Coordinates of C-alpha atoms in Angstrom, one line a residue:
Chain A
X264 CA 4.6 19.5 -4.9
X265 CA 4.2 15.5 -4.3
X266 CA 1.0 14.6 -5.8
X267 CA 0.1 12.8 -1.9
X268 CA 1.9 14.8 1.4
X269 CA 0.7 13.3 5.1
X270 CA 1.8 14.4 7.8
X271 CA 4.9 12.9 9.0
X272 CA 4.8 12.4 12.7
X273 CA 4.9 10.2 14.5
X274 CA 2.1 11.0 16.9
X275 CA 1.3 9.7 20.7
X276 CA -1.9 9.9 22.3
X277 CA -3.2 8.8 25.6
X278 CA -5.9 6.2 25.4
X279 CA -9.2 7.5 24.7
X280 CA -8.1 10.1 22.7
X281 CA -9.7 11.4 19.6
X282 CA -6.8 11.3 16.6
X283 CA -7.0 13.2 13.5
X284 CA -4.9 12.1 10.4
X285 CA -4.8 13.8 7.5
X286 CA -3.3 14.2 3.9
X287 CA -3.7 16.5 0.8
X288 CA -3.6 16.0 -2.5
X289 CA -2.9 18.2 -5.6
X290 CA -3.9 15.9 -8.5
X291 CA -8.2 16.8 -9.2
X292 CA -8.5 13.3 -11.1
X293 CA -8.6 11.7 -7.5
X294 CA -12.1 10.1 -6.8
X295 CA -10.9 7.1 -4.4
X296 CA -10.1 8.0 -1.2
X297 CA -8.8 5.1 1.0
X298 CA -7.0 4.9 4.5
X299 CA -4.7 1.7 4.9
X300 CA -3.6 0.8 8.7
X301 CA -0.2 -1.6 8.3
X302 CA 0.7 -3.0 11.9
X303 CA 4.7 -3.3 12.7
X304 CA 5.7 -6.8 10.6
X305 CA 2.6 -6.4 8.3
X306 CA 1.3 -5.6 5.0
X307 CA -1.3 -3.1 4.6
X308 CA -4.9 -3.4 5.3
X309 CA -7.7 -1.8 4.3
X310 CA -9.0 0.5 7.4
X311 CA -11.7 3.0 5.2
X312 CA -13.2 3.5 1.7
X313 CA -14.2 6.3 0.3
X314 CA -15.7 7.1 -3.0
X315 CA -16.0 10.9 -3.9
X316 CA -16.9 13.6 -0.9
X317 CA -18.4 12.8 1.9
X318 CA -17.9 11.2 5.7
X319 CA -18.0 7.9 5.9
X320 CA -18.3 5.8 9.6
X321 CA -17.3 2.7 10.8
X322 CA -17.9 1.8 14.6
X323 CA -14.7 4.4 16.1
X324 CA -13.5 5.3 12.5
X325 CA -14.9 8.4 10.3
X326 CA -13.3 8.8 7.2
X327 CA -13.8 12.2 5.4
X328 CA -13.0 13.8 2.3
X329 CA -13.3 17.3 0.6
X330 CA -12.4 17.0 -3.0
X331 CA -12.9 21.6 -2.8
X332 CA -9.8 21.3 -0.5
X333 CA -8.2 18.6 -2.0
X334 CA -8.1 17.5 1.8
X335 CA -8.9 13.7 3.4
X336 CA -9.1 12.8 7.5
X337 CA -9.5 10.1 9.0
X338 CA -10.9 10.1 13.0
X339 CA -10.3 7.6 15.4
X340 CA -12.1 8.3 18.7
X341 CA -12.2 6.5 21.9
X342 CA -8.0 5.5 20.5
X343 CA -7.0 2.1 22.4
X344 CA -3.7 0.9 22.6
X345 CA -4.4 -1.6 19.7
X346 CA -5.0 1.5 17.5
X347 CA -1.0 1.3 17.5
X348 CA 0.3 1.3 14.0
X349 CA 0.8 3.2 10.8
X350 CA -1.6 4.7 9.2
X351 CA -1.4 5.5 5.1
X352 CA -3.5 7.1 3.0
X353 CA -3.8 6.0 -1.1
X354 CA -5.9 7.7 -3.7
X355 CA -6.9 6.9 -7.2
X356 CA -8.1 8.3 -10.1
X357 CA -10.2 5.0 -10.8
X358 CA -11.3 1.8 -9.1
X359 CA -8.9 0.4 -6.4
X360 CA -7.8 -2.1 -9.2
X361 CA -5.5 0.4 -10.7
X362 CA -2.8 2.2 -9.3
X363 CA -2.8 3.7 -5.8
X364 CA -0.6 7.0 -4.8
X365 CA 0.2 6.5 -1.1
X366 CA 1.0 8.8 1.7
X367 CA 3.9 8.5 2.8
X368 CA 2.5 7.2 6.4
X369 CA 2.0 8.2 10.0
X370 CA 3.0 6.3 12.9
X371 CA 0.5 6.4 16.0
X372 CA 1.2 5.4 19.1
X373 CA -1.9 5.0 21.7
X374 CA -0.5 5.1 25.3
X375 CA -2.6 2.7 28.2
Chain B
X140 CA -8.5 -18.6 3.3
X141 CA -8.4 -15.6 0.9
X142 CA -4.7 -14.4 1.0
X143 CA -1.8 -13.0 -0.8
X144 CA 1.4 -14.9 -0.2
X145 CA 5.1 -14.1 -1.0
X146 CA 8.5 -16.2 -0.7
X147 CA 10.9 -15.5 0.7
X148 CA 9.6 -13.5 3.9
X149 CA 13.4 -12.7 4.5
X150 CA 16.3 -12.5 2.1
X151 CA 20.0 -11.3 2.5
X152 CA 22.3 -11.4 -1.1
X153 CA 25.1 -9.8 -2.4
X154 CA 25.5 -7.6 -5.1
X155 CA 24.5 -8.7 -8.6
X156 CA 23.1 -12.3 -7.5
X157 CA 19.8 -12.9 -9.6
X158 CA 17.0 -13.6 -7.2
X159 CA 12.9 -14.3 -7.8
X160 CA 10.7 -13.3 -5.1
X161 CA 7.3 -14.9 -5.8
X162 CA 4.0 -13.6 -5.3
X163 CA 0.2 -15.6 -5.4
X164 CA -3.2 -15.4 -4.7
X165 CA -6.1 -17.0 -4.6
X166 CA -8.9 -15.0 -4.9
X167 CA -9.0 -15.1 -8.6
X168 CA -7.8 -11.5 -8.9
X169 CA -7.3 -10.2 -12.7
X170 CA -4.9 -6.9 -11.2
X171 CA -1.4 -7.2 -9.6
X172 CA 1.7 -4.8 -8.2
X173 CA 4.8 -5.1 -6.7
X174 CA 5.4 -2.1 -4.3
X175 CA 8.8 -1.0 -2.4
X176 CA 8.5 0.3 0.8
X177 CA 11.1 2.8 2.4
X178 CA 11.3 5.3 5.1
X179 CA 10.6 8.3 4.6
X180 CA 9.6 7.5 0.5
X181 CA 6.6 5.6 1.3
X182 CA 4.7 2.7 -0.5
X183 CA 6.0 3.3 -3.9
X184 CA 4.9 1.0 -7.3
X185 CA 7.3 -0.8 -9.1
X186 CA 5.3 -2.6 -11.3
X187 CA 1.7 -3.8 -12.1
X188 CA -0.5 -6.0 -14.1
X189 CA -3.9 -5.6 -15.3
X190 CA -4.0 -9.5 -16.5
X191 CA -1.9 -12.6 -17.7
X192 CA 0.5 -11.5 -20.3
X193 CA -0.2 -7.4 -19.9
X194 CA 2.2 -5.7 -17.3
X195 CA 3.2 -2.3 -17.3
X196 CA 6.3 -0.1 -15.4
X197 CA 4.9 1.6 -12.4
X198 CA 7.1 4.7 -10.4
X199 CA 10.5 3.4 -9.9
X200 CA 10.8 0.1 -12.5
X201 CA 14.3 0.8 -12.9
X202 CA 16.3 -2.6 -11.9
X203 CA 13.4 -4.9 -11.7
X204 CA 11.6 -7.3 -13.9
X205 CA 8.0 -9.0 -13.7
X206 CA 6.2 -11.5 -15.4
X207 CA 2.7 -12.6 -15.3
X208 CA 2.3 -16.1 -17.2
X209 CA -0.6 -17.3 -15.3
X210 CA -3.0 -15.5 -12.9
X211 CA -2.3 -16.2 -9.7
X212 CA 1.7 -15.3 -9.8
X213 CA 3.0 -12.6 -10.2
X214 CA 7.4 -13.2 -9.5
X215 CA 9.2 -9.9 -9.3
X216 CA 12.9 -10.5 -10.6
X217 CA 15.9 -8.6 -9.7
X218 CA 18.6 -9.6 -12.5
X219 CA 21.6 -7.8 -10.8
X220 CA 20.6 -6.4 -7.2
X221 CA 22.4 -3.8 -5.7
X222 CA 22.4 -2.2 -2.3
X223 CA 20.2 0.6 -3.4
X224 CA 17.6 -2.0 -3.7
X225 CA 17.7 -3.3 -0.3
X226 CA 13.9 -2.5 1.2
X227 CA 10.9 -4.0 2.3
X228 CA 8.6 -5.7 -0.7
X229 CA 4.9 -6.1 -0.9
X230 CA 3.1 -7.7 -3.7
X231 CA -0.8 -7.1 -3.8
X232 CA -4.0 -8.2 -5.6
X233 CA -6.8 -6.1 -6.2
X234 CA -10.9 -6.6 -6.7
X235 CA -12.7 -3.2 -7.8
X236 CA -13.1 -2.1 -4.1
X237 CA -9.8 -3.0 -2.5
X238 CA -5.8 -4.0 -2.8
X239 CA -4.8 -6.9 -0.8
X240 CA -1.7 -7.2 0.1
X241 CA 0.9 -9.6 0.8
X242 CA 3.4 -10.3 4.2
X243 CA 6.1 -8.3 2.5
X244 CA 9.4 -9.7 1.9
X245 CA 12.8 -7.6 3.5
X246 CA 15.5 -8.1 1.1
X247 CA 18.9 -7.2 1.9
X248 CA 21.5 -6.7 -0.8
X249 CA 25.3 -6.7 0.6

């Protein structure tokens, strides 16, 4: 079993959807939970942060994590078209100054 | 502007032709990585660096060398390249809450 899985996609959604991505985890020394949107041509960047369990919002984006599950989502609701891009999600067993294990990535795909 | 940077954005070589691609930032950042991206294998680490003078073999090192002489750069070195390392490169830098990372680099290896 990989240490990170995601699921693979891709996904498409009309606009205005609400989208669910999610990954599991089997390694219990995981207390960062982070979701990383890279747009087509670009590095990574930082979407959510999470420390431990918990829900975390930011304006359309709830990140959520249940370390009992070993189970992390991210929601995007009200999806626009500039939503568009691949989403990963990285986990660490310290601060995000050590090393990351990454999903392997979803690709989403917001229809207008 | 705070930013990771990396040069070339775009290479194409042939087999066993040493080649640098450089990596820097400017936000003063003490930790480092090179990642390889691939479909279907993800963001994988091929090295890191905690500070100047300490780096350390992340998942898939094989092939690849790094240095870290001062702490802004942070060169990833491909002595011999072959095809099998043809991918997309991303350096990053991190603070306690967050890696930044770099344009990537797509490197081709004939």
């Amino acid at each position: 079993q990989k240490e990170v899985e995601q699921d693979p996609g891709p996904l498409s959604v009309p606009e205005g959807a609400i989208v669910s991505l999610n990954c599991t985890y089997s390694n219990s020394a995981f207390q960062y939970f982070m979701w990383y949107r890279q747009y087509s041509r670009k590095g990574p960047e930082l979407l959510m942060y999470t420390y431990s369990s918990g829900n975390k919002e930011d304006g359309r984006f709830t990140a959520q994590v249940d370390k009992s599950s070993k189970y992390i989502s991210l929601f995007i609701r009200d999806s626009q078209p500039s939503d568009s891009a691949t989403y990963l999600c990285a986990m660490s067993a310290r601060r995000a100054n050590s090393k990351l294990t990454f999903g392997k990535g979803i690709t989403l795909s917001v229809r207008p | 502007e705070a930013q990771v940077t990396q040069n070339p954005r775009y290479l194409i070589t042939v087999t066993g032709k040493k080649l640098t691609v450089t990596c820097s930032q400017n936000m003063n950042h003490e930790y480092m990585s090179w990642y390889r991206q691939d479909p279907g294998l993800g963001l994988r680490q091929i090295y890191y660096s905690m500070n100047v003078e300490v780096t350390d073999k992340g998942d898939v090192p094989e092939g690849y060398k790094v240095s870290r002489k001062e702490k802004r750069n942070f060169p990833l070195i491909l002595e011999s390249p072959s095809p099998n390392q043809t991918s997309l490169y991303f350096c990053a830098s991190a603070d306690y809450n967050e890696q930044f990372f770099g344009p990537g680099t797509r490197l081709t290896v004939l």
